mmCIF file of C-alpha atoms in Angstrom:
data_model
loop_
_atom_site.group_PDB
_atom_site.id
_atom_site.type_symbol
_atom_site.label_atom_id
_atom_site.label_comp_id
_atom_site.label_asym_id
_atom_site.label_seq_id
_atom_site.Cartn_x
_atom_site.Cartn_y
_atom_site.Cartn_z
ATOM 1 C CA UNK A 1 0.000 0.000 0.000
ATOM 2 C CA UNK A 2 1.252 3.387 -1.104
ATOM 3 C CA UNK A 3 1.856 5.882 1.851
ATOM 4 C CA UNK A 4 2.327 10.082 2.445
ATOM 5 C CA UNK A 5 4.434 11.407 4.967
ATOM 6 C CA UNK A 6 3.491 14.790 6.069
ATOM 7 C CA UNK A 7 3.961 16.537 9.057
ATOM 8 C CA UNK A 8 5.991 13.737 11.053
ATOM 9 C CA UNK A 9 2.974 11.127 10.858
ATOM 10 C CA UNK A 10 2.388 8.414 7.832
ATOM 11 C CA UNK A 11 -0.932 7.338 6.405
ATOM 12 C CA UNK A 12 -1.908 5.031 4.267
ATOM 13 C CA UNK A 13 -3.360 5.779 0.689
ATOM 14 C CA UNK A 14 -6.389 3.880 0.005
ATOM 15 C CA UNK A 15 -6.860 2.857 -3.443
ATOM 16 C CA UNK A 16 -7.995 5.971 -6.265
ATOM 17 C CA UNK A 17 -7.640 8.543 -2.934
ATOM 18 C CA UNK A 18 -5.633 11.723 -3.199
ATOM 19 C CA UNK A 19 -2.955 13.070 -1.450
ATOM 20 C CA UNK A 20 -5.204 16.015 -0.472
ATOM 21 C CA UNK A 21 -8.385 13.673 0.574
ATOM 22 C CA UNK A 22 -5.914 11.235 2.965
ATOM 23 C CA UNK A 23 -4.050 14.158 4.479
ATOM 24 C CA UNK A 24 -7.912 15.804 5.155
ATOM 25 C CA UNK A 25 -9.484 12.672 6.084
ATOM 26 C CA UNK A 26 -6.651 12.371 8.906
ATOM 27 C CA UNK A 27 -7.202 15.322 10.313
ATOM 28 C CA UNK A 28 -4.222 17.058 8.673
ATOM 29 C CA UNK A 29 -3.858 20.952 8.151
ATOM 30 C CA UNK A 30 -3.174 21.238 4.510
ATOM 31 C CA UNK A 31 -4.803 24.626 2.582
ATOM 32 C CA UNK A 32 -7.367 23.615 -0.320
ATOM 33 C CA UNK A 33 -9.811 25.285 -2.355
ATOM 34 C CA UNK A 34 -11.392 23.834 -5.639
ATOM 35 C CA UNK A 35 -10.098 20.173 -5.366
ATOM 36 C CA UNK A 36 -9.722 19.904 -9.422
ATOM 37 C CA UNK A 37 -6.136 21.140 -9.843
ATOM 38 C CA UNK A 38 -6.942 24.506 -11.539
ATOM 39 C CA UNK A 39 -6.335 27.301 -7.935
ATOM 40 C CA UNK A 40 -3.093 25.902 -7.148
ATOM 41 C CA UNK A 41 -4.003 26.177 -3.114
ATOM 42 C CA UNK A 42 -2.755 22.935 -2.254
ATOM 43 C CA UNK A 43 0.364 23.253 -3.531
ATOM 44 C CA UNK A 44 2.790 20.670 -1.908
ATOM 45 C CA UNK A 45 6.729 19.877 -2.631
ATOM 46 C CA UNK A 46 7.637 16.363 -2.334
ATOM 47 C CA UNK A 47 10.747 15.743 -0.414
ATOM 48 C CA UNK A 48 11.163 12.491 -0.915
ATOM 49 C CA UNK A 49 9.600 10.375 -3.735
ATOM 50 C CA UNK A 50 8.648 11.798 -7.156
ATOM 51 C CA UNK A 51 5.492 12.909 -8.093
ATOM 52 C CA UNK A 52 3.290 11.709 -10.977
ATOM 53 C CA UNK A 53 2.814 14.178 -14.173
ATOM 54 C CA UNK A 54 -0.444 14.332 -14.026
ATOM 55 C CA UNK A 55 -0.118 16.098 -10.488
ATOM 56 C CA UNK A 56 2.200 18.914 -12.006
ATOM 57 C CA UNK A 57 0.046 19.358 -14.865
ATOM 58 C CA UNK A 58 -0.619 23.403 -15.801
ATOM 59 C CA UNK A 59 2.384 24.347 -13.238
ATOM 60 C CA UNK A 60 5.586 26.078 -14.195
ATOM 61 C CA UNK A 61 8.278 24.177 -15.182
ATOM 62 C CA UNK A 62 10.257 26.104 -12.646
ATOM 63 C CA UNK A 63 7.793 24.513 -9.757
ATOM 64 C CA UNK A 64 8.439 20.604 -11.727
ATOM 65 C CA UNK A 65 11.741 20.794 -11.247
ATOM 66 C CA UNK A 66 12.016 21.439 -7.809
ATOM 67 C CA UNK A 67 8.819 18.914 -7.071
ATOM 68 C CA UNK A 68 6.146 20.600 -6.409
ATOM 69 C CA UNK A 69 3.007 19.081 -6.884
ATOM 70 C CA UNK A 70 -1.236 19.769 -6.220
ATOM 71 C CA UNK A 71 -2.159 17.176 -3.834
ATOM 72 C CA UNK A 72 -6.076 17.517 -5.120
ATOM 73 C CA UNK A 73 -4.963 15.532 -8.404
ATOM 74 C CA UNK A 74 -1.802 13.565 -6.667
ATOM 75 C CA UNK A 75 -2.321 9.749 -7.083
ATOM 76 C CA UNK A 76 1.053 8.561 -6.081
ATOM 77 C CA UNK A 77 2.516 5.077 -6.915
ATOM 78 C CA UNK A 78 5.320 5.119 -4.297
ATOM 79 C CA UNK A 79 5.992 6.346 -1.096
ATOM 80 C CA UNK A 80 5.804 10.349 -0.774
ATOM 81 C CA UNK A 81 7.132 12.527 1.713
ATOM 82 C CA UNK A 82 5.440 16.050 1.416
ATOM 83 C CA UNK A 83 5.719 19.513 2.638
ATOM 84 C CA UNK A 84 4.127 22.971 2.075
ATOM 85 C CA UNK A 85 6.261 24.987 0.080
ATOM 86 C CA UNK A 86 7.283 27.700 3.191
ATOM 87 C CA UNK A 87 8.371 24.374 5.190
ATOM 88 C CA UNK A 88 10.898 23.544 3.036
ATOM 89 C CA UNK A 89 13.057 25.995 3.239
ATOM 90 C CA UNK A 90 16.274 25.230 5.504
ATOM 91 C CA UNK A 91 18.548 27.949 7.948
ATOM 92 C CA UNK A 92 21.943 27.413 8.107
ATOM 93 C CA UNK A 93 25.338 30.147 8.776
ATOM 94 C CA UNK A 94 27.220 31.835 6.535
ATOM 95 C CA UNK A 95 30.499 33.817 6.036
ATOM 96 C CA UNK A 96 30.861 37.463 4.715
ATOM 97 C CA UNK A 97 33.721 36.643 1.918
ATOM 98 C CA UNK A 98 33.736 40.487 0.008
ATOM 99 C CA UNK A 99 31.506 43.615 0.039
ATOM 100 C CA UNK A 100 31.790 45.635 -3.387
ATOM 101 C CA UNK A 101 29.591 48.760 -3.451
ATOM 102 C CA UNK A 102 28.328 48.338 -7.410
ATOM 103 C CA UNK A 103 26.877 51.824 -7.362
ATOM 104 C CA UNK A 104 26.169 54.690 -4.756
ATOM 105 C CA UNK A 105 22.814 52.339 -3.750
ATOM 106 C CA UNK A 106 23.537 49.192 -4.584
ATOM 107 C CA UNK A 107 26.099 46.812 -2.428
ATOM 108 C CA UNK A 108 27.533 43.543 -4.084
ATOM 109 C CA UNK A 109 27.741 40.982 -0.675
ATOM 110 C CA UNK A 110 29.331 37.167 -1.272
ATOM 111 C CA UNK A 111 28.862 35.120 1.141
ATOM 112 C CA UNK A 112 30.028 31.324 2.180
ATOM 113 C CA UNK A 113 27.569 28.527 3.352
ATOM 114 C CA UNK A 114 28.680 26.669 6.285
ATOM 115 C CA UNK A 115 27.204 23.937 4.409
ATOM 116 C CA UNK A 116 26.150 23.027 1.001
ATOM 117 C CA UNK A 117 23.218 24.882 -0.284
ATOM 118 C CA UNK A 118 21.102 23.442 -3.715
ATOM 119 C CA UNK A 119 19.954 26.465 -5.452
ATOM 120 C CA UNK A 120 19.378 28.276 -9.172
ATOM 121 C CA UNK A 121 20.567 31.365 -10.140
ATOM 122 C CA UNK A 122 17.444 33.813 -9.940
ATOM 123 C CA UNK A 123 15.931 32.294 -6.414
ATOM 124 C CA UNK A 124 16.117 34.082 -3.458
ATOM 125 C CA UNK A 125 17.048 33.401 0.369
ATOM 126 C CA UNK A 126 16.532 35.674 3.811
ATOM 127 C CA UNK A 127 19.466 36.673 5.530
ATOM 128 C CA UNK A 128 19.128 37.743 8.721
ATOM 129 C CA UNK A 129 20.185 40.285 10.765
ATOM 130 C CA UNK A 130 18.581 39.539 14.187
ATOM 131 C CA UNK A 131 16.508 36.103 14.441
ATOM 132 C CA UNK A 132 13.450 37.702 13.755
ATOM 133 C CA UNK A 133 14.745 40.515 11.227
ATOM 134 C CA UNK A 134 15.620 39.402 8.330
ATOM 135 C CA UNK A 135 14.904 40.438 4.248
ATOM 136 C CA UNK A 136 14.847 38.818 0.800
ATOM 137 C CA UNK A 137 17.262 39.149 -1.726
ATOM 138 C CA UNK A 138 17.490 37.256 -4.910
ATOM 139 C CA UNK A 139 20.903 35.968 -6.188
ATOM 140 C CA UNK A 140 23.549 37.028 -8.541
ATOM 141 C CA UNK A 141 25.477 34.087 -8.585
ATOM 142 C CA UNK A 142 25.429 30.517 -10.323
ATOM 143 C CA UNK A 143 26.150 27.355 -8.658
ATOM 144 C CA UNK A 144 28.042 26.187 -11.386
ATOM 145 C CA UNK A 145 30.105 28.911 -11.886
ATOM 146 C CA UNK A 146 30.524 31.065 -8.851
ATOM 147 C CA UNK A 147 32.115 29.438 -5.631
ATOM 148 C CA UNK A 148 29.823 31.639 -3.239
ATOM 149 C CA UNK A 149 26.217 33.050 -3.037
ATOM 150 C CA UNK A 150 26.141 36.632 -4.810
ATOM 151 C CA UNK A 151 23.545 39.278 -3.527
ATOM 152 C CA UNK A 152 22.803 42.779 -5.088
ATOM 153 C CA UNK A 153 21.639 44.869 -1.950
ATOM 154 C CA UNK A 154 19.918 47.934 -2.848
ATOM 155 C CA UNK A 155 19.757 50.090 0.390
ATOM 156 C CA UNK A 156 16.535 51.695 1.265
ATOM 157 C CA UNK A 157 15.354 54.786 3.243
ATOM 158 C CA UNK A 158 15.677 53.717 7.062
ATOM 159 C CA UNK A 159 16.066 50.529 5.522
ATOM 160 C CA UNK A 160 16.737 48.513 9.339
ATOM 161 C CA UNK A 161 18.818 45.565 7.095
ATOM 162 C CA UNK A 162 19.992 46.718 3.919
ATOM 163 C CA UNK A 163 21.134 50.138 6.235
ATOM 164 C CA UNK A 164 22.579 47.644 8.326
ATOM 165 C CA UNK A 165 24.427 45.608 5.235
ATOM 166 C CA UNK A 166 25.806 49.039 4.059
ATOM 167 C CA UNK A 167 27.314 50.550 7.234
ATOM 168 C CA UNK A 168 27.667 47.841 9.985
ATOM 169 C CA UNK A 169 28.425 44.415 7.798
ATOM 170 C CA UNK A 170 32.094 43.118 7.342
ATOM 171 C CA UNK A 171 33.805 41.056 5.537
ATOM 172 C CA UNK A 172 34.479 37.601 8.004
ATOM 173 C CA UNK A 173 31.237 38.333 10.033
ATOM 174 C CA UNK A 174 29.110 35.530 9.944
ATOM 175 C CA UNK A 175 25.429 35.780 9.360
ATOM 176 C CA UNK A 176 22.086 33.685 9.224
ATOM 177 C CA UNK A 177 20.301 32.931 5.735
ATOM 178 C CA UNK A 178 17.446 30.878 5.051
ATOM 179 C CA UNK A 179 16.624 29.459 1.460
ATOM 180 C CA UNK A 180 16.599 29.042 -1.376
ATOM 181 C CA UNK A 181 13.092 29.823 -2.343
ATOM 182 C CA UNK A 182 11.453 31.205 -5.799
ATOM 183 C CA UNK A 183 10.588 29.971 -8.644
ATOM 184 C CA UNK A 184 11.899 32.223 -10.889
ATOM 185 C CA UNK A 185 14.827 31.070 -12.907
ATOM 186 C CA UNK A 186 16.411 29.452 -16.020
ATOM 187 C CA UNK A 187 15.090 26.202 -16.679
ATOM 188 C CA UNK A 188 16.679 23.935 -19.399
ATOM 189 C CA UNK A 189 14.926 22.894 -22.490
ATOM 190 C CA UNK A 190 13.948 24.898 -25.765
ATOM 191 C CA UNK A 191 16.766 26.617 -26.519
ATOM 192 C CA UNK A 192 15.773 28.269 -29.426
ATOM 193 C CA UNK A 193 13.204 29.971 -27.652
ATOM 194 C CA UNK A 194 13.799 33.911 -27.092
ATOM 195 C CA UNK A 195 13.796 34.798 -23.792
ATOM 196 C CA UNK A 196 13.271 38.799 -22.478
ATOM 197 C CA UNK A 197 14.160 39.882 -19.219
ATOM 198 C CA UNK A 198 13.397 42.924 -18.010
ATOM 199 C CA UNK A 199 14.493 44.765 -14.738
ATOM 200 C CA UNK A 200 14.671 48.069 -12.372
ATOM 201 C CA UNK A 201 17.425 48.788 -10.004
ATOM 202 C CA UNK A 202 18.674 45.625 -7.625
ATOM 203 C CA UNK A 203 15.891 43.701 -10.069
ATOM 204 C CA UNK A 204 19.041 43.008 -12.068
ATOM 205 C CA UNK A 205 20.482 40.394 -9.630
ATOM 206 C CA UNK A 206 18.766 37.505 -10.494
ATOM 207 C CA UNK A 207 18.208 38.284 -14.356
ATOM 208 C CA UNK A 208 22.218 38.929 -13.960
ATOM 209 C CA UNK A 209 22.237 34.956 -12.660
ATOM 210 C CA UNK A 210 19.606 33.466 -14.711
ATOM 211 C CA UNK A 211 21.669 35.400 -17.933
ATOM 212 C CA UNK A 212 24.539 33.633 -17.121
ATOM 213 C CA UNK A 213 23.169 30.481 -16.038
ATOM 214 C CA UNK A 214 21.308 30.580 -19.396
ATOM 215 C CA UNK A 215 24.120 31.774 -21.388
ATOM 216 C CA UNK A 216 26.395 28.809 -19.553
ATOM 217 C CA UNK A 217 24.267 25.993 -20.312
ATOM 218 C CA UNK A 218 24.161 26.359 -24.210
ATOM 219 C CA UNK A 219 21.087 28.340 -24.758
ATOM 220 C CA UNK A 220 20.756 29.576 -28.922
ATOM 221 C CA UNK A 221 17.900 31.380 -28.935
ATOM 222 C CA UNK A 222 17.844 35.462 -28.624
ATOM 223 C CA UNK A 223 18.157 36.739 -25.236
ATOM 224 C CA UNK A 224 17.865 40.038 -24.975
ATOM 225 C CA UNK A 225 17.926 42.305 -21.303
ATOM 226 C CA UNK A 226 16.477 45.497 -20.833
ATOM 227 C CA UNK A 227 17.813 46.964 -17.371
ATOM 228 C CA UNK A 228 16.078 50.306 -16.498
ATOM 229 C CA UNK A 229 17.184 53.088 -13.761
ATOM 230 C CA UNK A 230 15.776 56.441 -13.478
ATOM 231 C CA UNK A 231 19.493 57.698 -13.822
ATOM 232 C CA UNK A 232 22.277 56.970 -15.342
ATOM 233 C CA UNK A 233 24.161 56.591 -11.802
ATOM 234 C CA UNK A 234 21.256 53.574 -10.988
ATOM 235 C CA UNK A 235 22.767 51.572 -13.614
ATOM 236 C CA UNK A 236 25.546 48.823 -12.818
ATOM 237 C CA UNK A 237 27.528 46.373 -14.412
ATOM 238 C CA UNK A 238 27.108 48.467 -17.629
ATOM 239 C CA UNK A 239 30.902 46.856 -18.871
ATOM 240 C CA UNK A 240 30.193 43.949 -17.951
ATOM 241 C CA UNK A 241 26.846 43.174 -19.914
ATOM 242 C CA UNK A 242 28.563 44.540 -22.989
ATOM 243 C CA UNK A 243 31.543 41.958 -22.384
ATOM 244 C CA UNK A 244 28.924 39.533 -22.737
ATOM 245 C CA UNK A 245 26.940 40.715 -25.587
ATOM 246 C CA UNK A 246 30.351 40.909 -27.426
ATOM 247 C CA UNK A 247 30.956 37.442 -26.372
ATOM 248 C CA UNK A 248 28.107 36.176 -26.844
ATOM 249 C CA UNK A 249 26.530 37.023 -30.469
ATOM 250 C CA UNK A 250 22.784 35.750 -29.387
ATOM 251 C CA UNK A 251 22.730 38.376 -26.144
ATOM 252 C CA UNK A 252 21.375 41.824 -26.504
ATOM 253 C CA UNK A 253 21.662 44.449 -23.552
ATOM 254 C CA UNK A 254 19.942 47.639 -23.001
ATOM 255 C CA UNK A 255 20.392 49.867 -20.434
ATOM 256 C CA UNK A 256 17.502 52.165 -19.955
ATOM 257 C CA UNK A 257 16.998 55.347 -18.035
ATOM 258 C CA UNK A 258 14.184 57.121 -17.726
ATOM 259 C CA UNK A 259 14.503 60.381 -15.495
ATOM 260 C CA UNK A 260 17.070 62.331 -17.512
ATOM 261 C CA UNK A 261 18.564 62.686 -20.972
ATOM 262 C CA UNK A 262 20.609 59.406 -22.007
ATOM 263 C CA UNK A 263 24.115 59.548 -22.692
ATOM 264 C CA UNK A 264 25.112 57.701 -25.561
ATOM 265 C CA UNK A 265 23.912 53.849 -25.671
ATOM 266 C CA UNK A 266 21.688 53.800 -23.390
ATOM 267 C CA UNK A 267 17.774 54.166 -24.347
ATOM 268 C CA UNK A 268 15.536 56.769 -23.308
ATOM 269 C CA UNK A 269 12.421 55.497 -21.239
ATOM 270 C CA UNK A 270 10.905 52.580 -19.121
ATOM 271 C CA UNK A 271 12.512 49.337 -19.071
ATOM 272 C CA UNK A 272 9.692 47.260 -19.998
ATOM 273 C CA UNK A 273 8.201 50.514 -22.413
ATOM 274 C CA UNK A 274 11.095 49.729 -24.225
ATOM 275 C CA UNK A 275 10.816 46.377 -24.553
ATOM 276 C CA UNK A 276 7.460 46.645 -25.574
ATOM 277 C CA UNK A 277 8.326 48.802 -28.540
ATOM 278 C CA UNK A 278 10.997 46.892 -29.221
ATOM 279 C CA UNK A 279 9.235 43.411 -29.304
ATOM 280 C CA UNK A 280 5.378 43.997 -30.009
ATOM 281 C CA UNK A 281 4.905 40.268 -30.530
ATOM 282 C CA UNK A 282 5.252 37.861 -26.985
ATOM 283 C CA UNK A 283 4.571 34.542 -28.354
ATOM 284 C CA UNK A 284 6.221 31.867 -27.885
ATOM 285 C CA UNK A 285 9.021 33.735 -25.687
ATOM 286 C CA UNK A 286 9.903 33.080 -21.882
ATOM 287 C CA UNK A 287 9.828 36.320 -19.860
ATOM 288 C CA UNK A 288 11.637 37.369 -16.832
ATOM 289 C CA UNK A 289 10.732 40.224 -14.851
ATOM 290 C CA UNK A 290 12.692 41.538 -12.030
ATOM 291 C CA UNK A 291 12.294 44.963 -9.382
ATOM 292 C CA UNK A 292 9.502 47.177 -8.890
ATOM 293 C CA UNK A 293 6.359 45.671 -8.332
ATOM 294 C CA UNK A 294 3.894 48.308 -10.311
ATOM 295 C CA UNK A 295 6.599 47.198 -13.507
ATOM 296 C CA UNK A 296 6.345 43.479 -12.860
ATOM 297 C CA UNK A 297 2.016 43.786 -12.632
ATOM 298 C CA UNK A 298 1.967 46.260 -15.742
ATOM 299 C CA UNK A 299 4.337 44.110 -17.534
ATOM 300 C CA UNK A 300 3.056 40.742 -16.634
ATOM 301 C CA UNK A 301 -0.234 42.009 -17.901
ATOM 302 C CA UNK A 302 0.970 43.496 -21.281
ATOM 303 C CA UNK A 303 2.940 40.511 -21.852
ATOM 304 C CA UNK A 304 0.173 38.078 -21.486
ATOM 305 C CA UNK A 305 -2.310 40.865 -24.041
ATOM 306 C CA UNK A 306 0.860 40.308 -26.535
ATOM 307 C CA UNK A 307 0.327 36.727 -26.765
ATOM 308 C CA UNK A 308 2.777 35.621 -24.078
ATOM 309 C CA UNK A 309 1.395 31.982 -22.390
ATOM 310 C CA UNK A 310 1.392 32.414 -18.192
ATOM 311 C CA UNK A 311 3.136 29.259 -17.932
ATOM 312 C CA UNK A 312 6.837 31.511 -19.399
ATOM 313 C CA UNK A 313 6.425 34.391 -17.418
ATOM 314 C CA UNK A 314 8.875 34.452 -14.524
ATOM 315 C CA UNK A 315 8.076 37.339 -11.978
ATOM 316 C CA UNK A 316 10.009 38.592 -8.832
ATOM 317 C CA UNK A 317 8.296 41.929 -7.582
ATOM 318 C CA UNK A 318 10.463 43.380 -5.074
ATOM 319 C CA UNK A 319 9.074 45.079 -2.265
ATOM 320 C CA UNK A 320 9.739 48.900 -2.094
ATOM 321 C CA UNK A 321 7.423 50.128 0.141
ATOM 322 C CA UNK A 322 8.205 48.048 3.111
ATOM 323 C CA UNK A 323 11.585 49.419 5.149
ATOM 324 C CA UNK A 324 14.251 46.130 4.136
#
C-alpha cells in the first residue's frame, strides 16, 4: 500500500484517494480550495519520492523541477514525503567573503555557506540580521560557476537591514540565511526559444544569474535584457553586460533610463516601455521580470495581451514600500 508522509505522521493511501483527501481525512492541516487542480491552493513539494505528471500538470516548469506538486490531483505510486512549500526551506550560517559597493545604492555581498546549499541562479534566500529581522534578496550568482552566493543589496530609506548591510556588515562576520526559495529562474529545455528579461534597479540580480546560467548551459535562442534606472548613476555592471553581448553574439543588452537625458547607448524610457516597442509580438518567448512591483504587474499584464502563455512568465516583484 502506497503511503504520504506529512507533518511527522504516515498514512496510508487507500486505493484511487488523493494526497489532499488522505491528508484531510486524517485530520491534517493542509490549505485547499477547488479540489480539481486549476487554484493551485494545495500546492505541496515532495521531499522524498517523485510525483506523478499528471499532479504537475498546468504548473511552471520552474515549480516541476524542484517537485512541487497539487495534492487535489496527486495519485502517487510510491511512497511520498510532502511539505508545504514555506516548510521547506532550511537555515543554516554563513560567512561574509567580500563587500563591493556596485553603485552609490547598490552593495555587491558574497557570502560562504557553512554547508552546502542546492539552489538556481534567480531564487532568493533571507538573511538575517537579528533572528526575527531578516529580508529577501534574490541571487547574482550561479552554482556552477561562482564558488559563493552573490547578492545585489539595494539600500533603502531607514532601511533597518539593507542600512545595516551598508554601514555595519564586514567582511568575516558571519550571518544567518534561510533558502533558497522562488521559482523564478532558467530552466533547461527549448533553446531556441527567445527569452526577455526585463528589470529596475537591484531587479538586475537575479536576471544577472539566470543570464549567465542561461548563457552557460548552451542556450541559442535570442536573449535580450532590458535593465532600467531612473538615472544613469542607478545603472551597474554596464561593462560587464557589454563583455557579454560581445561574447556572446545571441545576447542583446539595453540599459535604460528614464529620469534624464541618455548619454550615448543607453535608451531613453521605461525598461519594460522599451521592450514593448521593441518586441510587439510575446509569443512563444519566456519572460523574466525583475524589481519594482507596479513594472512586474503592468508588464506581466501586457505581456500576457501580446500573446505571451502564463506558464513563461517568470516574476520577482520586489518590495519597495516596506523598510528592508
Amino acid at each position: 500500500m502506497t503511503s504520504i508522509t506529512y507533518g511527522g505522521n504516515t498514512y496510508p493511501l487507500d486505493k484511487d484517494q488523493s494526497v489532499l483527501d488522505c491528508l484531510v481525512g486524517h485530520g491534517a492541516p493542509v490549505p485547499f480550495s477547488c479540489r480539481s487542480g486549476v487554484c493551485q491552493t494545495c500546492l505541496m513539494r515532495a521531499v522524498r519520492g517523485v510525483p506523478p505528471e499528471d499532479s504537475q500538470r498546468g504548473l511552471k516548469d520552474s515549480l516541476k523541477l524542484q517537485n512541487y506538486f497539487l495534492a487535489c490531483v496527486c495519485h502517487p505510486t510510491n511512497d511520498l514525503e510532502a511539505a508545504l512549500p514555506q516548510d521547506v526551506v532550511k537555515s543554516l550560517p554563513a560567512t561574509v567573503t567580500a563587500l563591493e559597493p556596485l553603485n552609490s545604492e547598490i552593495m555587491h555581498v558574497s557570502l560562504e555557506c557553512h554547508a552546502p546549499l542546492e539552489y538556481r541562479a534567480g531564487q532568493f534566500i533571507n538573511l538575517f540580521r537579528e533572528p526575527t529581522l531578516g529580508r529577501s534578496y534574490s541571487l547574482a550568482s550561479v552554482p556552477q560557476h561562482d564558488e559563493h552566493l552573490h547578492l545585489h543589496v539595494r539600500r533603502l530609506p531607514q532601511g533597518k537591514v539593507s542600512g545595516w548591510i551598508h554601514e555595519h556588515l564586514r567582511i568575516g562576520q558571519t550571518v544567518e540565511i534561510r533558502g533558497p526559495s522562488g521559482d523564478c529562474f532558467y530552466v533547461p529545455g527549448r533553446p531556441e526559444q527567445e527569452l526577455v528579461l526585463i528589470g529596475t534597479g537591484s531587479g538586475l540580480a537575479p536576471l544577472y544569474g539566470i543570464l549567465r546560467d542561461a548563457l552557460q548551459r548552451g542556450h541559442s535562442g535570442p536573449i535580450r535584457l532590458f535593465h532600467g534606472s531612473r538615472n544613469r548613476a542607478g545603472l551597474y555592471l554596464t561593462d560587464r553586460l557589454r563583455e557579454l553581448a560581445r561574447e556572446y553574439p545571441n545576447f542583446d543588452y539595453v540599459p535604460c533610463v528614464s529620469g534624464e537625458e541618455p548619454a550615448p547607448g543607453l535608451a531613453a524610457g521605461r525598461a519594460h516601455e522599451i521592450a514593448f516597442m521593441e518586441i510587439p509580438d510575446f509569443k512563444d518567448k519566456r519572460l523574466f521580470l525583475c524589481g519594482h512591483p507596479e513594472m512586474v504587474s503592468a508588464a506581466k499584464r501586457r505581456a500576457f495581451l501580446a500573446g505571451a502563455a502564463m506558464k513563461d512568465i517568470y516574476a520577482d516583484p520586489f518590495n519597495v514600500n516596506a523598510a528592508p
